Amino acid sequence: MIKKLLPAVAVAGLAFLLPNLAFAQEAAEAAKATGGGAGWGHLSAALVLAIGATAGATAQGRAVVAACDGMARNPGAAGQIRGIAFLGLVLIESLVIYTLVIAFIINGK
């Protein structure tokens, strides 16, 4: 049932969003002419950072649980599992830092 409903929801979502994109150009030109704007940079930067931090925290939690489970099942491989887990955590955290950089870029415009 959900597989049949998903394309219809996607089309309906696009039908609601595309007219707004058509009017966005006129609003941007009007904002440039008056020197003002809606000020959506702060909100979008906050949302990007919130989504990135939430996804990173979830991924780190799942990685730590999997590493602890692996070390509990095979204590002899704990050193290797710990090293790979730390590498994974560093890579996940780097993605969150990239999100912070993107938030700074959005906020700076």
N, CA, C and O of each residue as an XYZ file, in Angstrom:
436
protein
N       0.816     -1.187      0.000
C       0.000      0.000      0.000
C       0.862      1.255      0.000
O       0.581      2.210     -0.724
N       1.914      1.249      0.815
C       2.782      2.422      0.904
C       3.545      2.617     -0.399
O       3.771      3.751     -0.821
N       3.946      1.516     -1.041
C       4.671      1.639     -2.305
C       3.807      2.255     -3.389
O       4.320      2.945     -4.270
N       2.523      2.021     -3.339
C       1.624      2.613     -4.319
C       1.338      4.080     -3.994
O       1.087      4.878     -4.898
N       1.374      4.432     -2.725
C       1.036      5.776     -2.296
C       2.214      6.737     -2.411
O       2.010      7.943     -2.552
N       3.438      6.228     -2.353
C       4.617      7.069     -2.359
C       4.748      7.919     -3.623
O       5.007      9.116     -3.492
N       4.589      7.390     -4.830
C       4.685      8.263     -6.014
C       3.620      9.354     -6.035
O       3.891     10.475     -6.465
N       2.426      9.040     -5.582
C       1.373     10.049     -5.559
C       1.711     11.171     -4.576
O       1.460     12.342     -4.859
N       2.269     10.820     -3.446
C       2.670     11.834     -2.468
C       3.810     12.679     -3.019
O       3.836     13.892     -2.813
N       4.752     12.048     -3.717
C       5.869     12.789     -4.301
C       5.380     13.773     -5.364
O       5.839     14.914     -5.404
N       4.476     13.351     -6.205
C       3.934     14.239     -7.235
C       3.144     15.379     -6.607
O       3.242     16.524     -7.050
N       2.366     15.072     -5.582
C       1.596     16.113     -4.906
C       2.531     17.118     -4.228
O       2.273     18.322     -4.254
N       3.604     16.630     -3.629
C       4.572     17.526     -3.010
C       5.224     18.449     -4.021
O       5.391     19.641     -3.764
N       5.594     17.901     -5.174
C       6.175     18.739     -6.223
C       5.162     19.743     -6.756
O       5.517     20.875     -7.085
N       3.913     19.333     -6.840
C       2.872     20.246     -7.321
C       2.700     21.425     -6.377
O       2.386     22.531     -6.817
N       2.900     21.201     -5.087
C       2.790     22.298     -4.138
C       4.046     23.154     -4.083
O       3.960     24.353     -3.819
N       5.217     22.561     -4.326
C       6.473     23.299     -4.199
C       6.870     24.060     -5.453
O       7.430     25.151     -5.348
N       6.601     23.523     -6.629
C       7.080     24.156     -7.857
C       6.492     25.546     -8.101
O       7.234     26.419     -8.550
N       5.219     25.808     -7.839
C       4.742     27.186     -8.025
C       5.463     28.180     -7.114
O       5.673     29.329     -7.501
N       5.842     27.753     -5.914
C       6.577     28.643     -5.021
C       7.939     28.987     -5.600
O       8.412     30.112     -5.440
N       8.573     28.039     -6.268
C       9.863     28.315     -6.889
C       9.716     29.310     -8.030
O      10.617     30.113     -8.274
N       8.607     29.264     -8.719
C       8.379     30.198     -9.815
C       8.275     31.629     -9.293
O       8.749     32.554     -9.952
N       7.675     31.828     -8.143
C       7.531     33.164     -7.582
C       8.748     33.601     -6.780
O       8.840     34.768     -6.400
N       9.677     32.701     -6.514
C      10.844     33.040     -5.701
C      11.743     34.035     -6.417
O      12.343     34.890     -5.765
N      11.854     33.951     -7.725
C      12.712     34.865     -8.464
C      12.208     36.297     -8.332
O      13.001     37.220     -8.151
N      10.910     36.484     -8.420
C      10.351     37.828     -8.290
C      10.580     38.381     -6.889
O      10.874     39.566     -6.733
N      10.449     37.541     -5.876
C      10.657     37.996     -4.505
C      12.115     38.341     -4.265
O      12.415     39.294     -3.546
N      13.026     37.578     -4.860
C      14.454     37.865     -4.694
C      14.822     39.182     -5.358
O      15.603     39.957     -4.807
N      14.268     39.441     -6.533
C      14.543     40.708     -7.218
C      13.963     41.879     -6.442
O      14.579     42.942     -6.371
N      12.792     41.696     -5.865
C      12.192     42.757     -5.065
C      13.003     43.018     -3.805
O      13.142     44.166     -3.383
N      13.536     41.969     -3.204
C      14.343     42.140     -1.996
C      15.647     42.858     -2.316
O      16.116     43.676     -1.525
N      16.239     42.553     -3.479
C      17.473     43.246     -3.880
C      17.197     44.721     -4.138
O      18.006     45.582     -3.792
N      16.055     45.006     -4.746
C      15.729     46.390     -5.082
C      15.507     47.226     -3.828
O      15.901     48.392     -3.794
N      14.893     46.663     -2.808
C      14.615     47.409     -1.587
C      15.764     47.344     -0.593
O      15.774     48.087      0.388
N      16.725     46.471     -0.829
C      17.860     46.355      0.076
C      17.592     45.444      1.254
O      18.456     45.306      2.119
N      16.447     44.826      1.323
C      16.119     43.940      2.432
C      15.948     42.525      1.961
O      16.083     42.226      0.775
N      15.656     41.674      2.882
C      15.436     40.278      2.547
C      14.659     39.605      3.646
O      14.374     40.203      4.684
N      14.325     38.380      3.415
C      13.546     37.646      4.400
C      14.395     37.199      5.578
O      13.856     36.939      6.654
N      15.713     37.102      5.402
C      16.577     36.692      6.496
C      16.475     35.220      6.824
O      16.483     34.843      7.996
N      16.381     34.387      5.811
C      16.245     32.955      6.022
C      17.594     32.292      6.244
O      17.640     31.096      6.530
N      18.683     33.017      6.123
C      20.010     32.428      6.284
C      20.234     31.849      7.660
O      20.793     30.761      7.794
N      19.808     32.557      8.680
C      20.008     32.086     10.051
C      19.206     30.819     10.316
O      19.702     29.875     10.933
N      17.968     30.807      9.847
C      17.117     29.641     10.067
C      17.630     28.427      9.300
O      17.659     27.316      9.830
N      18.035     28.645      8.050
C      18.529     27.512      7.267
C      19.842     26.989      7.822
O      20.073     25.780      7.812
N      20.707     27.872      8.307
C      21.958     27.424      8.917
C      21.683     26.608     10.175
O      22.332     25.589     10.414
N      20.728     27.053     10.970
C      20.382     26.316     12.185
C      19.788     24.955     11.858
O      20.098     23.964     12.519
N      18.934     24.905     10.838
C      18.341     23.622     10.454
C      19.389     22.660      9.900
O      19.367     21.471     10.218
N      20.302     23.162      9.076
C      21.362     22.309      8.534
C      22.206     21.742      9.657
O      22.526     20.553      9.661
N      22.565     22.581     10.605
C      23.389     22.122     11.723
C      22.629     21.151     12.613
O      23.206     20.174     13.092
N      21.357     21.399     12.842
C      20.570     20.494     13.685
C      20.423     19.126     13.034
O      20.568     18.102     13.701
N      20.139     19.104     11.747
C      19.994     17.823     11.049
C      21.325     17.086     11.001
O      21.377     15.878     11.233
N      22.394     17.803     10.703
C      23.714     17.164     10.653
C      24.160     16.625     12.000
O      24.694     15.519     12.082
N      23.945     17.399     13.057
C      24.341     16.943     14.390
C      23.493     15.757     14.843
O      24.005     14.833     15.475
N      22.210     15.780     14.525
C      21.340     14.664     14.901
C      21.740     13.394     14.178
O      21.818     12.324     14.782
N      21.993     13.512     12.882
C      22.404     12.336     12.110
C      23.762     11.822     12.584
O      23.968     10.613     12.687
N      24.684     12.736     12.872
C      25.998     12.324     13.359
C      25.928     11.648     14.719
O      26.598     10.641     14.949
N      25.124     12.194     15.617
C      24.989     11.589     16.942
C      24.347     10.209     16.860
O      24.740      9.288     17.576
N      23.361     10.076     15.986
C      22.728      8.770     15.809
C      23.718      7.757     15.244
O      23.787      6.620     15.710
N      24.480      8.174     14.242
C      25.465      7.272     13.640
C      26.557      6.900     14.637
O      26.991      5.749     14.676
N      27.003      7.855     15.438
C      28.028      7.545     16.430
C      27.505      6.587     17.487
O      28.218      5.678     17.912
N      26.284      6.782     17.906
C      25.697      5.869     18.885
C      25.603      4.453     18.352
O      25.922      3.494     19.054
N      25.163      4.326     17.111
C      25.053      2.989     16.518
C      26.426      2.356     16.324
O      26.576      1.146     16.488
N      27.434      3.164     15.977
C      28.786      2.630     15.792
C      29.371      2.140     17.117
O      30.008      1.088     17.166
N      29.157      2.896     18.177
C      29.679      2.497     19.484
C      28.980      1.226     19.971
O      29.630      0.335     20.518
N      27.676      1.137     19.777
C      26.949     -0.065     20.189
C      27.457     -1.286     19.426
O      27.652     -2.352     20.009
N      27.671     -1.123     18.120
C      28.169     -2.241     17.321
C      29.581     -2.639     17.743
O      29.905     -3.826     17.791
N      30.431     -1.638     18.052
C      31.790     -1.949     18.486
C      31.779     -2.658     19.840
O      32.510     -3.629     20.033
N      30.967     -2.188     20.769
C      30.883     -2.845     22.075
C      30.347     -4.261     21.941
O      30.809     -5.171     22.630
N      29.386     -4.447     21.067
C      28.836     -5.787     20.832
C      29.904     -6.701     20.231
O      30.022     -7.864     20.618
N      30.669     -6.175     19.297
C      31.730     -6.975     18.687
C      32.819     -7.338     19.683
O      33.324     -8.461     19.670
N      33.189     -6.389     20.555
C      34.214     -6.680     21.560
C      33.702     -7.665     22.603
O      34.475     -8.471     23.121
N      32.422     -7.612     22.916
C      31.861     -8.553     23.880
C      31.804     -9.965     23.302
O      31.994    -10.943     24.024
N      31.546    -10.069     22.011
C      31.464    -11.393     21.384
C      32.844    -12.001     21.144
O      33.017    -13.217     21.225
N      33.820    -11.147     20.847
C      35.158    -11.644     20.549
C      36.191    -10.756     21.253
O      36.718     -9.828     20.640
N      36.485    -11.023     22.523
C      37.419    -10.173     23.263
C      38.838    -10.188     22.687
O      39.602     -9.249     22.913
N      39.193    -11.219     21.963
C      40.530    -11.287     21.381
C      40.748    -10.257     20.284
O      41.885     -9.852     20.042
N      39.707     -9.834     19.628
C      39.813     -8.851     18.553
C      39.458     -7.448     19.031
O      39.179     -6.569     18.216
N      39.466     -7.230     20.338
C      39.041     -5.938     20.884
C      39.929     -4.795     20.395
O      39.435     -3.700     20.125
N      41.230     -5.038     20.279
C      42.145     -3.984     19.833
C      41.856     -3.539     18.408
O      41.816     -2.344     18.118
N      41.655     -4.499     17.529
C      41.346     -4.160     16.139
C      39.984     -3.485     16.017
O      39.826     -2.524     15.265
N      39.012     -3.989     16.753
C      37.670     -3.400     16.700
C      37.703     -1.979     17.236
O      37.055     -1.088     16.688
N      38.464     -1.765     18.316
C      38.554     -0.433     18.909
C      39.180      0.556     17.925
O      38.710      1.687     17.796
N      40.237      0.134     17.235
C      40.884      1.023     16.263
C      39.964      1.379     15.105
O      39.889      2.537     14.697
N      39.276      0.395     14.586
C      38.346      0.656     13.478
C      37.173      1.507     13.954
O      36.682      2.361     13.216
N      36.725      1.273     15.190
C      35.621      2.081     15.731
C      36.036      3.539     15.886
O      35.259      4.439     15.569
N      37.263      3.783     16.375
C      37.739      5.157     16.502
C      37.858      5.831     15.142
O      37.514      7.003     14.998
N      38.341      5.103     14.151
C      38.434      5.651     12.803
C      37.042      6.006     12.271
O      36.850      7.069     11.680
N      36.083      5.117     12.483
C      34.714      5.397     12.063
C      34.126      6.602     12.770
O      33.445      7.420     12.152
N      34.392      6.715     14.079
C      33.874      7.864     14.830
C      34.493      9.174     14.351
O      33.818     10.201     14.296
N      35.774      9.135     14.008
C      36.439     10.338     13.484
C      35.827     10.748     12.148
O      35.586     11.932     11.910
N      35.577      9.783     11.284
C      34.992     10.097      9.983
C      33.565     10.628     10.128
O      33.164     11.541      9.406
N      32.803     10.057     11.058
C      31.446     10.558     11.295
C      31.503     11.983     11.831
O      30.725     12.838     11.408
N      32.414     12.242     12.753
C      32.528     13.583     13.324
C      32.996     14.590     12.279
O      32.620     15.760     12.339
N      33.813     14.149     11.324
C      34.240     15.076     10.267
C      33.053     15.509      9.416
O      33.010     16.647      8.948
N      32.090     14.615      9.210
C      30.898     15.005      8.464
C      30.093     16.058      9.227
O      29.514     16.956      8.616
N      30.053     15.953     10.540
C      29.349     16.958     11.342
C      30.095     18.292     11.275
O      29.467     19.350     11.246
N      31.420     18.250     11.251
C      32.201     19.484     11.124
C      31.983     20.116      9.755
O      31.900     21.340      9.647
N      31.888     19.297      8.706
C      31.560     19.832      7.381
C      30.196     20.512      7.406
O      29.999     21.541      6.758
N      29.266     19.946      8.145
C      27.949     20.566      8.275
C      28.062     21.916      8.964
O      27.376     22.866      8.584
N      28.919     22.012      9.971
C      29.140     23.286     10.647
C      29.724     24.312      9.688
O      29.328     25.477      9.714
N      30.657     23.896      8.847
C      31.245     24.808      7.861
C      30.175     25.283      6.880
O      30.131     26.463      6.533
N      29.324     24.379      6.438
C      28.240     24.765      5.524
C      27.295     25.744      6.210
O      26.821     26.691      5.583
N      27.019     25.523      7.493
C      26.153     26.451      8.229
C      26.790     27.831      8.313
O      26.086     28.835      8.198
N      28.106     27.907      8.512
C      28.797     29.191      8.521
C      28.730     29.870      7.159
O      28.557     31.086      7.075
N      28.867     29.083      6.094
C      28.796     29.641      4.745
C      27.392     30.178      4.464
O      27.241     31.269      3.912
N      26.380     29.424      4.838
C      24.998     29.888      4.632
C      24.733     31.146      5.437
O      24.100     32.081      4.946
N      25.207     31.174      6.656
C      24.962     32.316      7.540
C      25.715     33.551      7.064
O      25.267     34.675      7.288
N      26.857     33.350      6.409
C      27.661     34.480      5.959
C      27.107     35.181      4.751
O      27.467     36.329      4.490
N      26.234     34.522      3.996
C      25.715     35.156      2.770
C      24.658     36.161      3.074
O      24.117     36.784      2.160
